[in-house]
Amino acid sequence: EETADGSLRSAAAGSWRPGEKPSVQVGVRRGVMRAVLLVLDCSRHAAEHDVEMKPSRLSVMCDAASDFAGRFFEQNPVSTLAVLVTRREKAEALTQLSCNVRQHQQALRALAASDDGCGGDASLQNALELARDTLSSVASFVSREVLLLSSSLTTCDPGDLLASLSSIAASRVRCSVISLLAEVYICRRIARETGGEYGVALSQPHLRELLLRLLPPRPVCQDKLAPTNSLVKVGFPSRVPPGGAPALTYSAGSSKPEVRADG
């Protein structure tokens, strides 16, 4: 990232200190009902050994994602979560949208223990397309979010990634990306154009810190990314008698109200 004086600054520089807690914002409108898709980069790079991510990036991602899922429903009891993976140039759903934290954690543990859990290259375009299709059935008043844990520096896409980015931004989906390697331009652009967060994890504790920052409900943007409904309409069907509008009356000797037609 280029600063005002023309020098370069890392995405991780100045973004984290050990033991630092996220600041609390007062008077900020937040989306309480959330549908979050947790996308894991399970390409061949996730199985590589890393000095800071031991024993492998896949194990670190699965452990951090399992911890995130357990804490997520403590602060978002009326929200839903799903786990997606991108590997072998494809994207697939590991779990469906639900509030069953045990199901998500079991799937993540099975992924970490699998011998063929990683392979091929990641596909950001397929991951975004699958996320958009999965969130298309979510109600418009629910905050739609994608959280991507990236473990590679490349992406293998079948088409125009920027077109998919424009489509998911038009669908009011907020995408946040956390990289386990280094800053990647397209990942930062995805986060910026969708109103999400972007960060680079320097270590395992730093990765957990970045995930903890995304636990509270995100502030609602006052633009096209905001949910279209501010209130949930709830009503009950009624039938008007031929004589006119119904009125509520009380009969003598009865404590229960009766409905009659005026006129």
PDB file of C-alpha atoms in Angstrom:
ATOM      1  CA  GLU A   1       0.000   0.000   0.000  1.00  0.00           C
ATOM      2  CA  GLU A   2       1.428   3.413  -0.986  1.00  0.00           C
ATOM      3  CA  THR A   3       1.424   6.223   1.590  1.00  0.00           C
ATOM      4  CA  ALA A   4       1.093   9.963   0.991  1.00  0.00           C
ATOM      5  CA  ASP A   5       4.869  10.482   0.791  1.00  0.00           C
ATOM      6  CA  GLY A   6       5.260   7.754  -1.839  1.00  0.00           C
ATOM      7  CA  SER A   7       6.735   5.079   0.390  1.00  0.00           C
ATOM      8  CA  LEU A   8       5.389   1.553   0.614  1.00  0.00           C
ATOM      9  CA  ARG A   9       3.681   0.160   3.683  1.00  0.00           C
ATOM     10  CA  SER A  10       2.728  -3.449   4.360  1.00  0.00           C
ATOM     11  CA  ALA A  11      -0.897  -4.378   4.950  1.00  0.00           C
ATOM     12  CA  ALA A  12       0.093  -5.848   8.302  1.00  0.00           C
ATOM     13  CA  ALA A  13       2.206  -2.929   9.486  1.00  0.00           C
ATOM     14  CA  GLY A  14       0.626  -1.071  12.369  1.00  0.00           C
ATOM     15  CA  SER A  15      -2.509  -3.211  12.246  1.00  0.00           C
ATOM     16  CA  TRP A  16      -1.855  -5.419  15.276  1.00  0.00           C
ATOM     17  CA  ARG A  17      -0.115  -5.419  18.614  1.00  0.00           C
ATOM     18  CA  PRO A  18       0.044  -8.335  21.046  1.00  0.00           C
ATOM     19  CA  GLY A  19      -2.863  -8.220  23.462  1.00  0.00           C
ATOM     20  CA  GLU A  20      -4.549  -5.376  21.625  1.00  0.00           C
ATOM     21  CA  LYS A  21      -8.363  -5.456  21.722  1.00  0.00           C
ATOM     22  CA  PRO A  22     -10.616  -3.951  19.054  1.00  0.00           C
ATOM     23  CA  SER A  23     -12.117  -0.607  19.949  1.00  0.00           C
ATOM     24  CA  VAL A  24     -15.805  -0.335  20.732  1.00  0.00           C
ATOM     25  CA  GLN A  25     -17.798   2.027  18.520  1.00  0.00           C
ATOM     26  CA  VAL A  26     -20.763   3.756  20.132  1.00  0.00           C
ATOM     27  CA  GLY A  27     -23.823   4.852  18.172  1.00  0.00           C
ATOM     28  CA  VAL A  28     -23.069   2.694  15.134  1.00  0.00           C
ATOM     29  CA  ARG A  29     -25.889   0.835  13.417  1.00  0.00           C
ATOM     30  CA  ARG A  30     -25.083  -2.858  12.974  1.00  0.00           C
ATOM     31  CA  GLY A  31     -26.738  -5.773  11.209  1.00  0.00           C
ATOM     32  CA  VAL A  32     -27.723  -8.238  13.922  1.00  0.00           C
ATOM     33  CA  MET A  33     -29.004 -10.963  11.597  1.00  0.00           C
ATOM     34  CA  ARG A  34     -26.037 -12.278   9.610  1.00  0.00           C
ATOM     35  CA  ALA A  35     -25.425 -15.021   7.060  1.00  0.00           C
ATOM     36  CA  VAL A  36     -21.673 -15.683   6.997  1.00  0.00           C
ATOM     37  CA  LEU A  37     -19.829 -17.983   4.602  1.00  0.00           C
ATOM     38  CA  LEU A  38     -16.420 -19.101   5.864  1.00  0.00           C
ATOM     39  CA  VAL A  39     -14.279 -19.945   2.818  1.00  0.00           C
ATOM     40  CA  LEU A  40     -11.037 -21.904   3.287  1.00  0.00           C
ATOM     41  CA  ASP A  41      -8.288 -21.962   0.679  1.00  0.00           C
ATOM     42  CA  CYS A  42      -7.420 -25.679   0.535  1.00  0.00           C
ATOM     43  CA  SER A  43      -5.074 -25.509  -2.431  1.00  0.00           C
ATOM     44  CA  ARG A  44      -1.762 -27.386  -2.502  1.00  0.00           C
ATOM     45  CA  HIS A  45      -0.124 -24.395  -0.805  1.00  0.00           C
ATOM     46  CA  ALA A  46      -2.205 -25.014   2.330  1.00  0.00           C
ATOM     47  CA  ALA A  47      -0.405 -28.319   2.907  1.00  0.00           C
ATOM     48  CA  GLU A  48       3.029 -26.715   2.809  1.00  0.00           C
ATOM     49  CA  HIS A  49       5.051 -26.328   5.995  1.00  0.00           C
ATOM     50  CA  ASP A  50       5.440 -22.796   7.286  1.00  0.00           C
ATOM     51  CA  VAL A  51       7.720 -21.474   9.989  1.00  0.00           C
ATOM     52  CA  GLU A  52       4.933 -19.374  11.494  1.00  0.00           C
ATOM     53  CA  MET A  53       2.032 -21.741  10.682  1.00  0.00           C
ATOM     54  CA  LYS A  54       2.824 -25.165  12.153  1.00  0.00           C
ATOM     55  CA  PRO A  55       2.304 -27.993  11.396  1.00  0.00           C
ATOM     56  CA  SER A  56       0.692 -26.735   8.181  1.00  0.00           C
ATOM     57  CA  ARG A  57      -1.419 -23.840   7.009  1.00  0.00           C
ATOM     58  CA  LEU A  58      -4.431 -26.154   6.636  1.00  0.00           C
ATOM     59  CA  SER A  59      -4.251 -27.258  10.273  1.00  0.00           C
ATOM     60  CA  VAL A  60      -3.870 -23.677  11.457  1.00  0.00           C
ATOM     61  CA  MET A  61      -6.813 -22.522   9.319  1.00  0.00           C
ATOM     62  CA  CYS A  62      -9.072 -25.345  10.495  1.00  0.00           C
ATOM     63  CA  ASP A  63      -8.241 -24.735  14.160  1.00  0.00           C
ATOM     64  CA  ALA A  64      -8.790 -20.990  13.842  1.00  0.00           C
ATOM     65  CA  ALA A  65     -11.999 -21.489  11.855  1.00  0.00           C
ATOM     66  CA  SER A  66     -13.336 -23.972  14.426  1.00  0.00           C
ATOM     67  CA  ASP A  67     -12.628 -21.516  17.225  1.00  0.00           C
ATOM     68  CA  PHE A  68     -14.260 -18.727  15.199  1.00  0.00           C
ATOM     69  CA  ALA A  69     -17.389 -20.837  14.642  1.00  0.00           C
ATOM     70  CA  GLY A  70     -17.691 -21.588  18.361  1.00  0.00           C
ATOM     71  CA  ARG A  71     -17.395 -17.930  19.344  1.00  0.00           C
ATOM     72  CA  PHE A  72     -19.523 -16.679  16.448  1.00  0.00           C
ATOM     73  CA  PHE A  73     -22.864 -17.882  17.785  1.00  0.00           C
ATOM     74  CA  GLU A  74     -22.119 -16.511  21.241  1.00  0.00           C
ATOM     75  CA  GLN A  75     -22.220 -12.979  19.837  1.00  0.00           C
ATOM     76  CA  ASN A  76     -24.592 -13.683  16.935  1.00  0.00           C
ATOM     77  CA  PRO A  77     -27.333 -15.993  18.279  1.00  0.00           C
ATOM     78  CA  VAL A  78     -29.797 -15.257  15.447  1.00  0.00           C
ATOM     79  CA  SER A  79     -27.269 -15.685  12.620  1.00  0.00           C
ATOM     80  CA  THR A  80     -26.236 -18.585  10.398  1.00  0.00           C
ATOM     81  CA  LEU A  81     -22.877 -19.885   9.224  1.00  0.00           C
ATOM     82  CA  ALA A  82     -21.618 -22.155   6.440  1.00  0.00           C
ATOM     83  CA  VAL A  83     -18.182 -23.491   5.477  1.00  0.00           C
ATOM     84  CA  LEU A  84     -16.939 -23.531   1.876  1.00  0.00           C
ATOM     85  CA  VAL A  85     -13.624 -24.728   0.446  1.00  0.00           C
ATOM     86  CA  THR A  86     -11.816 -23.925  -2.789  1.00  0.00           C
ATOM     87  CA  ARG A  87      -9.350 -26.481  -4.165  1.00  0.00           C
ATOM     88  CA  ARG A  88      -8.446 -28.156  -7.468  1.00  0.00           C
ATOM     89  CA  GLU A  89      -9.663 -25.040  -9.327  1.00  0.00           C
ATOM     90  CA  LYS A  90     -13.183 -25.572  -7.933  1.00  0.00           C
ATOM     91  CA  ALA A  91     -15.324 -24.461  -5.008  1.00  0.00           C
ATOM     92  CA  GLU A  92     -17.640 -26.660  -2.954  1.00  0.00           C
ATOM     93  CA  ALA A  93     -19.772 -26.439   0.175  1.00  0.00           C
ATOM     94  CA  LEU A  94     -18.471 -28.285   3.212  1.00  0.00           C
ATOM     95  CA  THR A  95     -21.540 -27.430   5.338  1.00  0.00           C
ATOM     96  CA  GLN A  96     -24.806 -25.633   4.637  1.00  0.00           C
ATOM     97  CA  LEU A  97     -26.076 -22.440   6.248  1.00  0.00           C
ATOM     98  CA  SER A  98     -27.205 -23.303   9.765  1.00  0.00           C
ATOM     99  CA  CYS A  99     -26.717 -22.402  13.424  1.00  0.00           C
ATOM    100  CA  ASN A 100     -25.417 -25.893  14.307  1.00  0.00           C
ATOM    101  CA  VAL A 101     -21.909 -25.121  15.527  1.00  0.00           C
ATOM    102  CA  ARG A 102     -21.148 -28.793  16.224  1.00  0.00           C
ATOM    103  CA  GLN A 103     -21.761 -29.679  12.581  1.00  0.00           C
ATOM    104  CA  HIS A 104     -19.338 -27.003  11.378  1.00  0.00           C
ATOM    105  CA  GLN A 105     -16.620 -27.970  13.853  1.00  0.00           C
ATOM    106  CA  GLN A 106     -16.892 -31.673  13.017  1.00  0.00           C
ATOM    107  CA  ALA A 107     -16.547 -30.887   9.306  1.00  0.00           C
ATOM    108  CA  LEU A 108     -13.470 -28.738   9.971  1.00  0.00           C
ATOM    109  CA  ARG A 109     -11.831 -31.447  12.083  1.00  0.00           C
ATOM    110  CA  ALA A 110     -12.491 -34.018   9.366  1.00  0.00           C
ATOM    111  CA  LEU A 111     -10.984 -31.673   6.774  1.00  0.00           C
ATOM    112  CA  ALA A 112      -7.818 -31.183   8.845  1.00  0.00           C
ATOM    113  CA  ALA A 113      -7.418 -34.939   9.343  1.00  0.00           C
ATOM    114  CA  SER A 114      -8.089 -35.855   5.710  1.00  0.00           C
ATOM    115  CA  ASP A 115      -5.163 -36.998   3.565  1.00  0.00           C
ATOM    116  CA  ASP A 116      -6.599 -35.493   0.387  1.00  0.00           C
ATOM    117  CA  GLY A 117      -7.954 -32.292   1.922  1.00  0.00           C
ATOM    118  CA  CYS A 118      -5.619 -30.127  -0.155  1.00  0.00           C
ATOM    119  CA  GLY A 119      -4.800 -30.168  -3.844  1.00  0.00           C
ATOM    120  CA  GLY A 120      -4.534 -28.126  -7.007  1.00  0.00           C
ATOM    121  CA  ASP A 121      -4.956 -24.362  -7.052  1.00  0.00           C
ATOM    122  CA  ALA A 122      -7.539 -22.084  -5.482  1.00  0.00           C
ATOM    123  CA  SER A 123     -10.176 -20.348  -7.582  1.00  0.00           C
ATOM    124  CA  LEU A 124     -11.382 -17.021  -6.247  1.00  0.00           C
ATOM    125  CA  GLN A 125     -13.930 -16.662  -9.024  1.00  0.00           C
ATOM    126  CA  ASN A 126     -15.572 -20.011  -8.344  1.00  0.00           C
ATOM    127  CA  ALA A 127     -15.581 -19.252  -4.621  1.00  0.00           C
ATOM    128  CA  LEU A 128     -17.278 -15.892  -5.193  1.00  0.00           C
ATOM    129  CA  GLU A 129     -19.821 -17.388  -7.601  1.00  0.00           C
ATOM    130  CA  LEU A 130     -20.696 -20.174  -5.160  1.00  0.00           C
ATOM    131  CA  ALA A 131     -20.976 -17.666  -2.308  1.00  0.00           C
ATOM    132  CA  ARG A 132     -23.281 -15.440  -4.339  1.00  0.00           C
ATOM    133  CA  ASP A 133     -25.527 -18.363  -5.300  1.00  0.00           C
ATOM    134  CA  THR A 134     -25.623 -19.623  -1.706  1.00  0.00           C
ATOM    135  CA  LEU A 135     -26.580 -16.210  -0.335  1.00  0.00           C
ATOM    136  CA  SER A 136     -29.122 -15.464  -3.077  1.00  0.00           C
ATOM    137  CA  SER A 137     -31.892 -17.179  -1.091  1.00  0.00           C
ATOM    138  CA  VAL A 138     -31.150 -15.204   2.076  1.00  0.00           C
ATOM    139  CA  ALA A 139     -33.707 -12.541   3.008  1.00  0.00           C
ATOM    140  CA  SER A 140     -32.849  -8.994   1.978  1.00  0.00           C
ATOM    141  CA  PHE A 141     -32.825  -7.705   5.566  1.00  0.00           C
ATOM    142  CA  VAL A 142     -30.054 -10.179   6.548  1.00  0.00           C
ATOM    143  CA  SER A 143     -26.425  -9.055   6.351  1.00  0.00           C
ATOM    144  CA  ARG A 144     -24.608 -11.199   3.764  1.00  0.00           C
ATOM    145  CA  GLU A 145     -20.927 -11.755   4.448  1.00  0.00           C
ATOM    146  CA  VAL A 146     -18.029 -13.841   3.162  1.00  0.00           C
ATOM    147  CA  LEU A 147     -14.842 -14.488   5.132  1.00  0.00           C
ATOM    148  CA  LEU A 148     -11.981 -15.947   3.082  1.00  0.00           C
ATOM    149  CA  LEU A 149      -8.852 -17.478   4.628  1.00  0.00           C
ATOM    150  CA  SER A 150      -6.297 -17.434   1.813  1.00  0.00           C
ATOM    151  CA  SER A 151      -3.159 -19.592   1.853  1.00  0.00           C
ATOM    152  CA  SER A 152      -1.849 -19.003  -1.676  1.00  0.00           C
ATOM    153  CA  LEU A 153      -0.612 -16.168  -3.877  1.00  0.00           C
ATOM    154  CA  THR A 154      -2.323 -17.279  -7.097  1.00  0.00           C
ATOM    155  CA  THR A 155      -5.794 -18.068  -8.366  1.00  0.00           C
ATOM    156  CA  CYS A 156      -6.930 -20.214 -11.291  1.00  0.00           C
ATOM    157  CA  ASP A 157     -10.222 -18.918 -12.673  1.00  0.00           C
ATOM    158  CA  PRO A 158     -12.342 -20.042 -15.644  1.00  0.00           C
ATOM    159  CA  GLY A 159     -13.441 -16.522 -16.619  1.00  0.00           C
ATOM    160  CA  ASP A 160     -13.363 -12.845 -15.725  1.00  0.00           C
ATOM    161  CA  LEU A 161     -12.792 -12.486 -11.984  1.00  0.00           C
ATOM    162  CA  LEU A 162     -13.556  -8.756 -12.034  1.00  0.00           C
ATOM    163  CA  ALA A 163     -16.981  -9.425 -13.551  1.00  0.00           C
ATOM    164  CA  SER A 164     -17.745 -11.829 -10.707  1.00  0.00           C
ATOM    165  CA  LEU A 165     -16.529  -9.213  -8.245  1.00  0.00           C
ATOM    166  CA  SER A 166     -18.920  -6.625  -9.676  1.00  0.00           C
ATOM    167  CA  SER A 167     -21.760  -9.132  -9.504  1.00  0.00           C
ATOM    168  CA  ILE A 168     -21.189 -10.057  -5.868  1.00  0.00           C
ATOM    169  CA  ALA A 169     -20.830  -6.390  -4.926  1.00  0.00           C
ATOM    170  CA  ALA A 170     -24.162  -5.654  -6.620  1.00  0.00           C
ATOM    171  CA  SER A 171     -25.691  -8.476  -4.555  1.00  0.00           C
ATOM    172  CA  ARG A 172     -24.742  -6.583  -1.351  1.00  0.00           C
ATOM    173  CA  VAL A 173     -22.274  -9.220  -0.155  1.00  0.00           C
ATOM    174  CA  ARG A 174     -19.486  -8.010   2.123  1.00  0.00           C
ATOM    175  CA  CYS A 175     -16.215  -9.932   1.585  1.00  0.00           C
ATOM    176  CA  SER A 176     -13.378  -9.950   4.106  1.00  0.00           C
ATOM    177  CA  VAL A 177     -10.051 -11.631   3.348  1.00  0.00           C
ATOM    178  CA  ILE A 178      -7.265 -12.772   5.672  1.00  0.00           C
ATOM    179  CA  SER A 179      -4.085 -13.962   3.987  1.00  0.00           C
ATOM    180  CA  LEU A 180      -1.647 -16.364   5.622  1.00  0.00           C
ATOM    181  CA  LEU A 181       1.221 -15.545   3.251  1.00  0.00           C
ATOM    182  CA  ALA A 182       1.488 -11.998   1.967  1.00  0.00           C
ATOM    183  CA  GLU A 183      -0.583  -9.137   0.650  1.00  0.00           C
ATOM    184  CA  VAL A 184      -2.288  -9.909  -2.663  1.00  0.00           C
ATOM    185  CA  TYR A 185      -3.685  -7.062  -4.750  1.00  0.00           C
ATOM    186  CA  ILE A 186      -6.829  -8.824  -5.972  1.00  0.00           C
ATOM    187  CA  CYS A 187      -7.730  -9.930  -2.430  1.00  0.00           C
ATOM    188  CA  ARG A 188      -7.394  -6.384  -1.146  1.00  0.00           C
ATOM    189  CA  ARG A 189      -9.498  -5.125  -4.056  1.00  0.00           C
ATOM    190  CA  ILE A 190     -12.238  -7.665  -3.319  1.00  0.00           C
ATOM    191  CA  ALA A 191     -12.388  -6.500   0.294  1.00  0.00           C
ATOM    192  CA  ARG A 192     -12.319  -2.816  -0.646  1.00  0.00           C
ATOM    193  CA  GLU A 193     -15.030  -2.916  -3.317  1.00  0.00           C
ATOM    194  CA  THR A 194     -17.411  -4.968  -1.159  1.00  0.00           C
ATOM    195  CA  GLY A 195     -16.883  -3.013   2.067  1.00  0.00           C
ATOM    196  CA  GLY A 196     -15.017  -5.796   3.866  1.00  0.00           C
ATOM    197  CA  GLU A 197     -11.805  -6.032   5.861  1.00  0.00           C
ATOM    198  CA  TYR A 198      -8.382  -7.170   4.686  1.00  0.00           C
ATOM    199  CA  GLY A 199      -5.399  -8.322   6.708  1.00  0.00           C
ATOM    200  CA  VAL A 200      -2.261 -10.429   6.637  1.00  0.00           C
ATOM    201  CA  ALA A 201      -1.710 -12.856   9.521  1.00  0.00           C
ATOM    202  CA  LEU A 202       1.855 -12.747  10.838  1.00  0.00           C
ATOM    203  CA  SER A 203       1.466 -15.702  13.203  1.00  0.00           C
ATOM    204  CA  GLN A 204      -1.137 -18.041  14.648  1.00  0.00           C
ATOM    205  CA  PRO A 205      -2.074 -15.672  17.524  1.00  0.00           C
ATOM    206  CA  HIS A 206      -2.303 -12.833  15.019  1.00  0.00           C
ATOM    207  CA  LEU A 207      -4.676 -14.886  12.843  1.00  0.00           C
ATOM    208  CA  ARG A 208      -6.965 -15.439  15.816  1.00  0.00           C
ATOM    209  CA  GLU A 209      -6.849 -11.739  16.633  1.00  0.00           C
ATOM    210  CA  LEU A 210      -7.907 -10.834  13.092  1.00  0.00           C
ATOM    211  CA  LEU A 211     -10.778 -13.320  13.257  1.00  0.00           C
ATOM    212  CA  LEU A 212     -11.915 -12.024  16.642  1.00  0.00           C
ATOM    213  CA  ARG A 213     -12.294  -8.569  15.128  1.00  0.00           C
ATOM    214  CA  LEU A 214     -14.895  -9.955  12.731  1.00  0.00           C
ATOM    215  CA  LEU A 215     -17.022 -11.585  15.443  1.00  0.00           C
ATOM    216  CA  PRO A 216     -19.189  -8.567  16.380  1.00  0.00           C
ATOM    217  CA  PRO A 217     -21.903  -7.574  13.880  1.00  0.00           C
ATOM    218  CA  ARG A 218     -20.441  -5.331  11.223  1.00  0.00           C
ATOM    219  CA  PRO A 219     -21.535  -1.682  10.864  1.00  0.00           C
ATOM    220  CA  VAL A 220     -24.243  -1.219   8.248  1.00  0.00           C
ATOM    221  CA  CYS A 221     -23.126   0.884   5.292  1.00  0.00           C
ATOM    222  CA  GLN A 222     -25.493   3.718   4.387  1.00  0.00           C
ATOM    223  CA  ASP A 223     -25.257   3.027   0.672  1.00  0.00           C
ATOM    224  CA  LYS A 224     -26.125   0.344  -1.842  1.00  0.00           C
ATOM    225  CA  LEU A 225     -24.412  -2.295   0.315  1.00  0.00           C
ATOM    226  CA  ALA A 226     -26.948  -1.765   3.124  1.00  0.00           C
ATOM    227  CA  PRO A 227     -29.846  -4.226   3.555  1.00  0.00           C
ATOM    228  CA  THR A 228     -32.950  -3.101   1.705  1.00  0.00           C
ATOM    229  CA  ASN A 229     -35.310  -3.521   4.684  1.00  0.00           C
ATOM    230  CA  SER A 230     -34.954  -1.733   8.008  1.00  0.00           C
ATOM    231  CA  LEU A 231     -37.982  -3.460   9.569  1.00  0.00           C
ATOM    232  CA  VAL A 232     -39.358  -6.978   9.291  1.00  0.00           C
ATOM    233  CA  LYS A 233     -43.061  -6.855   8.429  1.00  0.00           C
ATOM    234  CA  VAL A 234     -45.188  -9.287  10.423  1.00  0.00           C
ATOM    235  CA  GLY A 235     -48.955  -9.589   9.976  1.00  0.00           C
ATOM    236  CA  PHE A 236     -51.922 -11.914  10.257  1.00  0.00           C
ATOM    237  CA  PRO A 237     -54.670 -12.501   7.660  1.00  0.00           C
ATOM    238  CA  SER A 238     -58.091 -11.053   8.377  1.00  0.00           C
ATOM    239  CA  ARG A 239     -61.515 -11.496   6.788  1.00  0.00           C
ATOM    240  CA  VAL A 240     -63.953  -8.600   6.662  1.00  0.00           C
ATOM    241  CA  PRO A 241     -67.650  -9.615   6.972  1.00  0.00           C
ATOM    242  CA  PRO A 242     -70.091  -8.450   4.270  1.00  0.00           C
ATOM    243  CA  GLY A 243     -71.713  -6.024   6.719  1.00  0.00           C
ATOM    244  CA  GLY A 244     -68.592  -3.895   7.106  1.00  0.00           C
ATOM    245  CA  ALA A 245     -65.387  -3.743   9.062  1.00  0.00           C
ATOM    246  CA  PRO A 246     -65.136  -6.066  12.089  1.00  0.00           C
ATOM    247  CA  ALA A 247     -65.396  -4.556  15.581  1.00  0.00           C
ATOM    248  CA  LEU A 248     -64.509  -5.957  18.985  1.00  0.00           C
ATOM    249  CA  THR A 249     -67.410  -6.243  21.487  1.00  0.00           C
ATOM    250  CA  TYR A 250     -68.077  -7.902  24.840  1.00  0.00           C
ATOM    251  CA  SER A 251     -71.231  -9.966  25.530  1.00  0.00           C
ATOM    252  CA  ALA A 252     -73.043  -9.866  28.846  1.00  0.00           C
ATOM    253  CA  GLY A 253     -71.875 -12.574  31.239  1.00  0.00           C
ATOM    254  CA  SER A 254     -68.767 -13.370  29.173  1.00  0.00           C
ATOM    255  CA  SER A 255     -65.240 -12.172  29.707  1.00  0.00           C
ATOM    256  CA  LYS A 256     -64.102 -13.160  26.202  1.00  0.00           C
ATOM    257  CA  PRO A 257     -64.352 -10.655  23.360  1.00  0.00           C
ATOM    258  CA  GLU A 258     -66.415 -11.374  20.253  1.00  0.00           C
ATOM    259  CA  VAL A 259     -66.059 -10.049  16.737  1.00  0.00           C
ATOM    260  CA  ARG A 260     -69.100  -8.528  15.045  1.00  0.00           C
ATOM    261  CA  ALA A 261     -69.649  -6.528  11.877  1.00  0.00           C
ATOM    262  CA  ASP A 262     -70.661  -2.876  12.202  1.00  0.00           C
ATOM    263  CA  GLY A 263     -73.719  -1.656  10.358  1.00  0.00           C
TER     264      GLY A 263
END
